[in-house]
mmCIF file with all atom_site columns, C-alpha atoms in Angstrom:
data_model
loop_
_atom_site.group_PDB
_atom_site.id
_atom_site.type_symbol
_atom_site.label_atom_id
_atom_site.label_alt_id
_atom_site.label_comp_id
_atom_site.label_asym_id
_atom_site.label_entity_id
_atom_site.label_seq_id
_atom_site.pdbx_PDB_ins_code
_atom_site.Cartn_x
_atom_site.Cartn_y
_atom_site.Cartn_z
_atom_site.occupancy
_atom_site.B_iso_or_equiv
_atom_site.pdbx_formal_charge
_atom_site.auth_seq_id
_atom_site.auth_comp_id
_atom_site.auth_asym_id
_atom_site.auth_atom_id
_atom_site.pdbx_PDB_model_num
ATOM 1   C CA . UNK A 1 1   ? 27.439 5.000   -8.682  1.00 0.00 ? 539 UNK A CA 1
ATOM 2   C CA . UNK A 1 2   ? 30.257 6.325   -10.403 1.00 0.00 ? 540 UNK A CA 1
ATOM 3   C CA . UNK A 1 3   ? 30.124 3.860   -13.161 1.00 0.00 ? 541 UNK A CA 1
ATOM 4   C CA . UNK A 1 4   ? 28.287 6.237   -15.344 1.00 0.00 ? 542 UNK A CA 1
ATOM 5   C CA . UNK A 1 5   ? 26.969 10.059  -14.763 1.00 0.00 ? 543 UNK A CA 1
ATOM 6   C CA . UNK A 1 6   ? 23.844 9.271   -15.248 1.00 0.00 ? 544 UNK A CA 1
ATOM 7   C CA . UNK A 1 7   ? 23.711 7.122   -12.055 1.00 0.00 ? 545 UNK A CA 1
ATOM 8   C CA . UNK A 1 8   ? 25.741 9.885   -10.120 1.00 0.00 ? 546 UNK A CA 1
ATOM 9   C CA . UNK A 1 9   ? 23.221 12.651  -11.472 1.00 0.00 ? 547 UNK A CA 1
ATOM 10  C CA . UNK A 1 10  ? 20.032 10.300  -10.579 1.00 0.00 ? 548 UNK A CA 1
ATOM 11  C CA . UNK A 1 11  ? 21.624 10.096  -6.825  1.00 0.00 ? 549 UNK A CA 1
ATOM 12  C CA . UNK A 1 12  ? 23.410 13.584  -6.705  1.00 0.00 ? 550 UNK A CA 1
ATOM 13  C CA . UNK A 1 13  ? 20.221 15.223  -7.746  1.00 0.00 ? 551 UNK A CA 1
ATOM 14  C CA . UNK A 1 14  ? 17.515 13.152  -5.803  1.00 0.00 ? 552 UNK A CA 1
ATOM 15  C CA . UNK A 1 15  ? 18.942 12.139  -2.513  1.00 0.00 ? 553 UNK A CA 1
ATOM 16  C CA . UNK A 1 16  ? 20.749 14.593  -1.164  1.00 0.00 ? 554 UNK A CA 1
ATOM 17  C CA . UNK A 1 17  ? 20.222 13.345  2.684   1.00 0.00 ? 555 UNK A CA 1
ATOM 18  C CA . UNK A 1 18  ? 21.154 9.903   3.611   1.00 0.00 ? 556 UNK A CA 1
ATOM 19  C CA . UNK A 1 19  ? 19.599 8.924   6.783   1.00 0.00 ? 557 UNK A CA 1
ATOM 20  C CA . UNK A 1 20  ? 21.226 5.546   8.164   1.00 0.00 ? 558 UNK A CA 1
ATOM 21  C CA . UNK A 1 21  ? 18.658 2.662   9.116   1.00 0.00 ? 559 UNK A CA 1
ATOM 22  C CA . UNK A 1 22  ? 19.911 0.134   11.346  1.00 0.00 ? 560 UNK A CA 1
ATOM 23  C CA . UNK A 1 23  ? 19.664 -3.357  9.177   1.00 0.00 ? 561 UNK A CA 1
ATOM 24  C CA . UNK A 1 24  ? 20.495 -6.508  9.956   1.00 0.00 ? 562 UNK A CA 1
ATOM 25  C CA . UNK A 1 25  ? 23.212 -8.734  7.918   1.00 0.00 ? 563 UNK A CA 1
ATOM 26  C CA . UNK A 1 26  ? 20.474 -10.724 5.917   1.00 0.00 ? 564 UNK A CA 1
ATOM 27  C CA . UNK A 1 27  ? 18.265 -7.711  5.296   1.00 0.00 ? 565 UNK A CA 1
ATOM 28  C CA . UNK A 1 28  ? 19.149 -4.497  4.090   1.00 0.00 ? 566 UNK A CA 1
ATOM 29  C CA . UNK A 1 29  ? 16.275 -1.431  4.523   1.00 0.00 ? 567 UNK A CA 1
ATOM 30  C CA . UNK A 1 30  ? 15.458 1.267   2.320   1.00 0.00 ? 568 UNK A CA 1
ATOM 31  C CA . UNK A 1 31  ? 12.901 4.196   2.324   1.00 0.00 ? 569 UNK A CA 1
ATOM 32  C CA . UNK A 1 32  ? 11.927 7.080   0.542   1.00 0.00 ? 570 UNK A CA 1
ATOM 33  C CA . UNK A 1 33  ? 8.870  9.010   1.356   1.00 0.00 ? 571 UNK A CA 1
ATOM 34  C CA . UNK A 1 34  ? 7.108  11.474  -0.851  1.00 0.00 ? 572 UNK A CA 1
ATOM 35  C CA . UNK A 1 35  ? 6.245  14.077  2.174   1.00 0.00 ? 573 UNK A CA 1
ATOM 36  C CA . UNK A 1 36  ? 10.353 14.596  2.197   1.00 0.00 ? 574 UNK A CA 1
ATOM 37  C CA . UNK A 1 37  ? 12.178 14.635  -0.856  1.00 0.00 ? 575 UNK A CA 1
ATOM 38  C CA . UNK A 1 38  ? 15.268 13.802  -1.881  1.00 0.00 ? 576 UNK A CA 1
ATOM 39  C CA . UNK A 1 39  ? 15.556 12.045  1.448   1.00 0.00 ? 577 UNK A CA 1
ATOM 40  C CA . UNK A 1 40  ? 17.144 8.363   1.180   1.00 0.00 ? 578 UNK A CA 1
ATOM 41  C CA . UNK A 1 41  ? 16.751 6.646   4.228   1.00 0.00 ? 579 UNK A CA 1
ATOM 42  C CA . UNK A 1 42  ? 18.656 3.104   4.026   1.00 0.00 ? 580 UNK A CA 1
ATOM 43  C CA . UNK A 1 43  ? 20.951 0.763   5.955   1.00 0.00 ? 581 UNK A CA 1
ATOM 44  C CA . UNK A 1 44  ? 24.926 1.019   4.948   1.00 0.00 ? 582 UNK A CA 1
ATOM 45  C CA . UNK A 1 45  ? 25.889 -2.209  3.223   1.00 0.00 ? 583 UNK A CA 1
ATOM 46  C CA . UNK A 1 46  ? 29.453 -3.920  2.969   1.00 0.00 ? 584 UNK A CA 1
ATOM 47  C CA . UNK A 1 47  ? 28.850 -4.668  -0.398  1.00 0.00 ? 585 UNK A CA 1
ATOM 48  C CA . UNK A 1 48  ? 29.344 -1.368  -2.518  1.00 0.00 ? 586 UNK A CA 1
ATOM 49  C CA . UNK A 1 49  ? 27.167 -2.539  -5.364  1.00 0.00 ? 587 UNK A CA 1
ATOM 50  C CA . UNK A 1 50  ? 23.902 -3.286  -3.052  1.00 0.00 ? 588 UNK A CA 1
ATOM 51  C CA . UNK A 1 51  ? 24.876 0.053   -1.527  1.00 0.00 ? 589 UNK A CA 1
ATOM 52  C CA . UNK A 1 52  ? 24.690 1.857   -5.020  1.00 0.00 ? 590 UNK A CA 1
ATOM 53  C CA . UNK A 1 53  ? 21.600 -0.140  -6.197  1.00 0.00 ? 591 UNK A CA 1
ATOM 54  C CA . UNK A 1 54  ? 19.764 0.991   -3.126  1.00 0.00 ? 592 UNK A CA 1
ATOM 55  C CA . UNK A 1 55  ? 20.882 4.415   -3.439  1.00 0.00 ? 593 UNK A CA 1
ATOM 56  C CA . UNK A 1 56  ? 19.876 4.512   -7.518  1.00 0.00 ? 594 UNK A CA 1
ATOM 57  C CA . UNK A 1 57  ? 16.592 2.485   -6.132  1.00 0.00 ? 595 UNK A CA 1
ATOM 58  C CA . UNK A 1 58  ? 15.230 4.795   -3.670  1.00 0.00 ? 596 UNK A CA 1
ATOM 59  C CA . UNK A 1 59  ? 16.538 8.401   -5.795  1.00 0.00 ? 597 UNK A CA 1
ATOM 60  C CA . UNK A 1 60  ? 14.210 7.049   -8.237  1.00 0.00 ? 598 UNK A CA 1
ATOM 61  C CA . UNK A 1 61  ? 11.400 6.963   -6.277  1.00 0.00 ? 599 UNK A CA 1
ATOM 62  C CA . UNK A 1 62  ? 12.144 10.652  -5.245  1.00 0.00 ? 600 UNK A CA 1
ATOM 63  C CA . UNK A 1 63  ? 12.728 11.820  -8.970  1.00 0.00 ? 601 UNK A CA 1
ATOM 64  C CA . UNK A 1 64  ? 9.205  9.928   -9.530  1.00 0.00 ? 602 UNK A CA 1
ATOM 65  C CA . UNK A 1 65  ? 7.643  11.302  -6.564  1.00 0.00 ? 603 UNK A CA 1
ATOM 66  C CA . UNK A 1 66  ? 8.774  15.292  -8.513  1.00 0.00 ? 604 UNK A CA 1
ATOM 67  C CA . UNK A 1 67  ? 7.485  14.642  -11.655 1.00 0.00 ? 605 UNK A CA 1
ATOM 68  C CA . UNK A 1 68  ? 4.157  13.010  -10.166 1.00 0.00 ? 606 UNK A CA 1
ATOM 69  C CA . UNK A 1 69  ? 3.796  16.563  -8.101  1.00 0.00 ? 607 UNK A CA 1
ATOM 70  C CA . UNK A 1 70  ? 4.687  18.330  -11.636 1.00 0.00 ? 608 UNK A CA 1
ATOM 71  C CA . UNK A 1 71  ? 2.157  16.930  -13.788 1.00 0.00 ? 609 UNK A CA 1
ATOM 72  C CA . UNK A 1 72  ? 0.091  14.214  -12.385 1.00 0.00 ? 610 UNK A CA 1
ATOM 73  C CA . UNK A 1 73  ? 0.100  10.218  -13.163 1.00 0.00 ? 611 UNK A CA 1
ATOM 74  C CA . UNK A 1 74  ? -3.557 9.684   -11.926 1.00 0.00 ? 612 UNK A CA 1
ATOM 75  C CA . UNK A 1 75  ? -6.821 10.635  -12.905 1.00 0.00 ? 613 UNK A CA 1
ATOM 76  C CA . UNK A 1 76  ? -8.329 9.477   -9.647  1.00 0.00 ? 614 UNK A CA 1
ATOM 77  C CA . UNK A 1 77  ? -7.865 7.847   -6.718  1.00 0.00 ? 615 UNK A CA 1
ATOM 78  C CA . UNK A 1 78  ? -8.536 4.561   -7.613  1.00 0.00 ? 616 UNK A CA 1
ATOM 79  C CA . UNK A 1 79  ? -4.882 4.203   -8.328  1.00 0.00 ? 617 UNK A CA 1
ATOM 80  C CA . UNK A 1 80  ? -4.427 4.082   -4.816  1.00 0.00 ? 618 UNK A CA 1
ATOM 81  C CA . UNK A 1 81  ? -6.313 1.406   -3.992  1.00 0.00 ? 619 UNK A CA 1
ATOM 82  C CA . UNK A 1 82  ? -4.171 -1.434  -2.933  1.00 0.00 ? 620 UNK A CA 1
ATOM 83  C CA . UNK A 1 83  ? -5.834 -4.580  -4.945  1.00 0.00 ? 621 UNK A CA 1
ATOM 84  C CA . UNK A 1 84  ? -3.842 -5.073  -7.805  1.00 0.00 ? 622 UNK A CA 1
ATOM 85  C CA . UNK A 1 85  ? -0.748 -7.642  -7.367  1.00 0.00 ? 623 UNK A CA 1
ATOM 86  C CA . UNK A 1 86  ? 2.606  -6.997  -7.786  1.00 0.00 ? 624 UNK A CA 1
ATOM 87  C CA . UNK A 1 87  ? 5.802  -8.597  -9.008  1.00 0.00 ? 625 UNK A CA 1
ATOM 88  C CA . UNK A 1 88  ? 7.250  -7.258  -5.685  1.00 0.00 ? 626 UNK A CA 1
ATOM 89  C CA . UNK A 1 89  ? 5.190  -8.176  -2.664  1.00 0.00 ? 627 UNK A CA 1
ATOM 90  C CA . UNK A 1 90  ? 2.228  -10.834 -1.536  1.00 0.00 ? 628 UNK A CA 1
ATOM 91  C CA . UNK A 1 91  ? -0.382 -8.388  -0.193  1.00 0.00 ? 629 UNK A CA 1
ATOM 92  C CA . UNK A 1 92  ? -2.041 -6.561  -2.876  1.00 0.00 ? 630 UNK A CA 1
ATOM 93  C CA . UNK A 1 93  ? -0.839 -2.764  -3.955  1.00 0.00 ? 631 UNK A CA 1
ATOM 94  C CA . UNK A 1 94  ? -2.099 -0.149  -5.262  1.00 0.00 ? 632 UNK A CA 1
ATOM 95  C CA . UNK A 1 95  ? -1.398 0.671   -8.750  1.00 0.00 ? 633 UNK A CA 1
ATOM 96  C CA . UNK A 1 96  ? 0.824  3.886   -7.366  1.00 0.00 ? 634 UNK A CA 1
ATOM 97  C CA . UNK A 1 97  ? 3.071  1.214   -6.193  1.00 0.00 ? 635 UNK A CA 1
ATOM 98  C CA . UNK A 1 98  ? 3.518  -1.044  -8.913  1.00 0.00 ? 636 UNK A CA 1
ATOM 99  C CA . UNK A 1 99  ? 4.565  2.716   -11.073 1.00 0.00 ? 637 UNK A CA 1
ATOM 100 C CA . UNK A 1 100 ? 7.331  3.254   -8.214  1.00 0.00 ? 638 UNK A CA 1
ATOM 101 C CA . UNK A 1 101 ? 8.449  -0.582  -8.316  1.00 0.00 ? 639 UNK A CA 1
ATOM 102 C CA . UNK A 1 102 ? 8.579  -0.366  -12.162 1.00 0.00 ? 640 UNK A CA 1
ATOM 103 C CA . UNK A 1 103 ? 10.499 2.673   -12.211 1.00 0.00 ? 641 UNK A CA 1
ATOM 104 C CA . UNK A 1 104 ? 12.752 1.906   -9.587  1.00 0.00 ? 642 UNK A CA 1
ATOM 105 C CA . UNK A 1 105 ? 13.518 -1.492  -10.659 1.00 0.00 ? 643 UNK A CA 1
ATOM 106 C CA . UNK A 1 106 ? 14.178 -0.248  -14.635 1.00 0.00 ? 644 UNK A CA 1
ATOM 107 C CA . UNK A 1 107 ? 16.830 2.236   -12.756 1.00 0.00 ? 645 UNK A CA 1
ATOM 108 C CA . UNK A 1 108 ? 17.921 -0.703  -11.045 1.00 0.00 ? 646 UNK A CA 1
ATOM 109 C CA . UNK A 1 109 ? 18.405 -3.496  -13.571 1.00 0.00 ? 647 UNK A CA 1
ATOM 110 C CA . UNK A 1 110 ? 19.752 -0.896  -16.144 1.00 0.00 ? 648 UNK A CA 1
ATOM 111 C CA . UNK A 1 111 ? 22.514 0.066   -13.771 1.00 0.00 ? 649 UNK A CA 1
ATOM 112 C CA . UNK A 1 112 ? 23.163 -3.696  -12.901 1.00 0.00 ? 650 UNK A CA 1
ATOM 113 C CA . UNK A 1 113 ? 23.724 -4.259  -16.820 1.00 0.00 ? 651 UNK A CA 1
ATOM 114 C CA . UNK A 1 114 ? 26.230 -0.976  -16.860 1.00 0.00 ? 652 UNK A CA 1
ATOM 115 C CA . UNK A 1 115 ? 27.974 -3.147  -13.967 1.00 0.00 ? 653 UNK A CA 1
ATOM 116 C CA . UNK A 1 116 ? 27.803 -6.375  -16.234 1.00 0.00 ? 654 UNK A CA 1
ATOM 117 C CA . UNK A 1 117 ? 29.104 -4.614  -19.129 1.00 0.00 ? 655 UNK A CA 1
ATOM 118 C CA . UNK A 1 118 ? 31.779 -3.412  -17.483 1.00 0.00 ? 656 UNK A CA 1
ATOM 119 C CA . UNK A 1 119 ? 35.304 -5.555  -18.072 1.00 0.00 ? 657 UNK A CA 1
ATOM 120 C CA . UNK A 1 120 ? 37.222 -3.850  -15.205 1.00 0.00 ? 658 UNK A CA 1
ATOM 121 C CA . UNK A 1 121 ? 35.024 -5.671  -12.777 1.00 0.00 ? 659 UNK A CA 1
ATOM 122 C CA . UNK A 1 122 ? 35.505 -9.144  -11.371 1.00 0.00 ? 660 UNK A CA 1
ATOM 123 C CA . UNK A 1 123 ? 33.384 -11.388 -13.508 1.00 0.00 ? 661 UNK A CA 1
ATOM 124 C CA . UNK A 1 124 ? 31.858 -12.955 -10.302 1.00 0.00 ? 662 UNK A CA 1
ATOM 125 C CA . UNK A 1 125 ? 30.547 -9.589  -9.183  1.00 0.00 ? 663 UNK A CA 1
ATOM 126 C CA . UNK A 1 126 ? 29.602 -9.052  -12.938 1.00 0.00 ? 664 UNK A CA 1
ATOM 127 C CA . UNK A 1 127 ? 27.650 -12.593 -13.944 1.00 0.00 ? 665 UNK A CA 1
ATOM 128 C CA . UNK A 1 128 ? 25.622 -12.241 -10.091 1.00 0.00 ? 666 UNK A CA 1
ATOM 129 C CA . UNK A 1 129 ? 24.848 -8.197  -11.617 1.00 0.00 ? 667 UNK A CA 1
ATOM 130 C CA . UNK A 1 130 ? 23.403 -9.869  -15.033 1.00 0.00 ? 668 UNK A CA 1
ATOM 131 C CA . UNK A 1 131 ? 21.542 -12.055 -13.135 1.00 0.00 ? 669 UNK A CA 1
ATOM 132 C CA . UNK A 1 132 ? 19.739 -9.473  -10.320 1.00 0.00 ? 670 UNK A CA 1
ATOM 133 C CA . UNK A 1 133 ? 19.638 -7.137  -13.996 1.00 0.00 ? 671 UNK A CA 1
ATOM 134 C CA . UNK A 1 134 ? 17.904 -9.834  -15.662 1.00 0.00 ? 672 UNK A CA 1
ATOM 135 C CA . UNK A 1 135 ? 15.225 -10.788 -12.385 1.00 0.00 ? 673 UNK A CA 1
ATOM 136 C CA . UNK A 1 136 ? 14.515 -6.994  -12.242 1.00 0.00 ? 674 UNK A CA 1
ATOM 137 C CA . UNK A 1 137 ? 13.456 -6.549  -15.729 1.00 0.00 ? 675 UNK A CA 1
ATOM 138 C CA . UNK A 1 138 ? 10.985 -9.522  -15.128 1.00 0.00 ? 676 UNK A CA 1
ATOM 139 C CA . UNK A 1 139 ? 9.452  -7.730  -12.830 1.00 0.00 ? 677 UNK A CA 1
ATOM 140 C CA . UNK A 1 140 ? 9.349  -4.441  -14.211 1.00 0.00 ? 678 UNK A CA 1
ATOM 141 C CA . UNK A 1 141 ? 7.353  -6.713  -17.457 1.00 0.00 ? 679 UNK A CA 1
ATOM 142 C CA . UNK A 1 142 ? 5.181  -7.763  -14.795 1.00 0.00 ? 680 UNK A CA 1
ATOM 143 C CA . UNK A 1 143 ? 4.510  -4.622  -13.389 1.00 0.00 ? 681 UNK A CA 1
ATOM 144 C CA . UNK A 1 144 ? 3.828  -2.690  -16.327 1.00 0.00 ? 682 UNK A CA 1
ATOM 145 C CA . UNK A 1 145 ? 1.618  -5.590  -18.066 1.00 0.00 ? 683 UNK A CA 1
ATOM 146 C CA . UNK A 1 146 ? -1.001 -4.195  -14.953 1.00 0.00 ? 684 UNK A CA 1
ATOM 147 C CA . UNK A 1 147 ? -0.147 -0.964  -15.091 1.00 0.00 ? 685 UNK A CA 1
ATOM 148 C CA . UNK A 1 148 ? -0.669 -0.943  -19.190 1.00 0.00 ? 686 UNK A CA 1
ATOM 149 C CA . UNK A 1 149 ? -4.144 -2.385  -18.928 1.00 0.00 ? 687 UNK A CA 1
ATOM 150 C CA . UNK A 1 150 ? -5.167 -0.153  -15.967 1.00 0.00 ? 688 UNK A CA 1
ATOM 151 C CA . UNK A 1 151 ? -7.322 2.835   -17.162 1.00 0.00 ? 689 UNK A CA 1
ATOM 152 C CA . UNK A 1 152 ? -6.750 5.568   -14.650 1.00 0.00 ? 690 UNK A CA 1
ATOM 153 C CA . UNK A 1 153 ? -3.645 7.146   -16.117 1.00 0.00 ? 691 UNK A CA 1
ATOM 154 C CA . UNK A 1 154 ? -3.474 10.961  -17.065 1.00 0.00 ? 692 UNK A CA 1
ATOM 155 C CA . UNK A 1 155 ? -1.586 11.818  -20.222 1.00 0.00 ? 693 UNK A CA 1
ATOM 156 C CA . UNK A 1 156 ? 1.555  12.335  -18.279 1.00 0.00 ? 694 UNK A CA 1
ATOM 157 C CA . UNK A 1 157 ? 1.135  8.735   -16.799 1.00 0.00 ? 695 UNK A CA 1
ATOM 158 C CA . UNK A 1 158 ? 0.939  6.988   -19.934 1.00 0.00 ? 696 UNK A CA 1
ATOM 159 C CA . UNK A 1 159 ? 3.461  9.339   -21.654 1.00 0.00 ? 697 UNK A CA 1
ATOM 160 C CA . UNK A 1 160 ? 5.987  7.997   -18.317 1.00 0.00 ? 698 UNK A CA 1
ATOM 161 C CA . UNK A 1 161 ? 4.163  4.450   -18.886 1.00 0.00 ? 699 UNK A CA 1
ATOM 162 C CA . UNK A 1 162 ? 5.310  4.349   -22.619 1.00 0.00 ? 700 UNK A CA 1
ATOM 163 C CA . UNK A 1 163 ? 8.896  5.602   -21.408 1.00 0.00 ? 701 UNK A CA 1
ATOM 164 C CA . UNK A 1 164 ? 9.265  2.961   -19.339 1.00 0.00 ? 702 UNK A CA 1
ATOM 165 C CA . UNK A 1 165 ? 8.274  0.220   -21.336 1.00 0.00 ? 703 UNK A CA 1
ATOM 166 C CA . UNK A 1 166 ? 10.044 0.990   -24.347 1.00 0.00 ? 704 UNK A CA 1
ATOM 167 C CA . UNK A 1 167 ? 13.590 1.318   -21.682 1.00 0.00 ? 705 UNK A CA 1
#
């Protein structure tokens, strides 16, 4: 993450314990719960820049899990209901889900295009960046073109909503 300070800051500030998960070579695992924050649980990979997209990943679940105890993204608790689809999974999800995916996966593909944009890195490692930068801002369109028509947002949820779309 030390490709920019605002990666390091995003990690530094919300995941402060790493807990190792035992992965496999195909898979890599990553958690973050919001009953303990700025806990990152995840499996170590060989590959630094999967390692730093999983750490930026799950920290921004915990930042969004702070501000969502701050102010509030939901008027009511239909935005847990897990029916809406996602750009993410097969089995429907709840609307709090596709807000964590898009937020996560902004962090995500904006860090991937730091990594692309940077000329000190080999260009393989940079083009395969610009294209996981790329398939994560699909996604993130995806997620927010539910999450935009959904009408169970507080003022602090479409005030984050209108953040992330216009990133």
């Amino acid at each position: 993450t030390r490709i920019h300070n605002r990666w390091n800051d995003l990690v530094g500030l919300f995941g402060r314990v790493l807990a190792p998960l035992k992965g496999t070579k195909d898979h890599n695992l990553s958690a973050s719960f919001r009953s303990l924050p700025k806990v990152i649980f995840l499996s170590l990979s060989d590959d630094p820049l999967i390692l730093a997209e999983t750490l930026i990943h799950e920290a921004d679940h915990n930042m969004l899990y702070a501000i969502d105890r701050r102010f509030g993204f939901w008027k009511n608790d239909e935005a847990y209901q897990p029916v809406h689809r996602s750009p993410w999974r097969d089995d429907p999800r709840p609307l709090d889900g596709n807000l964590r995916g898009a937020s996560a996966f902004t962090s995500v593909s904006e860090f991937l295009l730091d990594v692309f944009l940077r000329q000190d890195i080999v260009p393989r490692c940079r083009n395969d960046a610009l294209k996981r930068s790329i398939l994560a801002a699909k996604q993130v369109r995806e997620a927010l073109s539910i999450l935009l028509t959904a009408d169970c947002n507080t003022e602090a949820g479409r005030t984050f909503l209108g953040q992330l779309d216009r990133r």
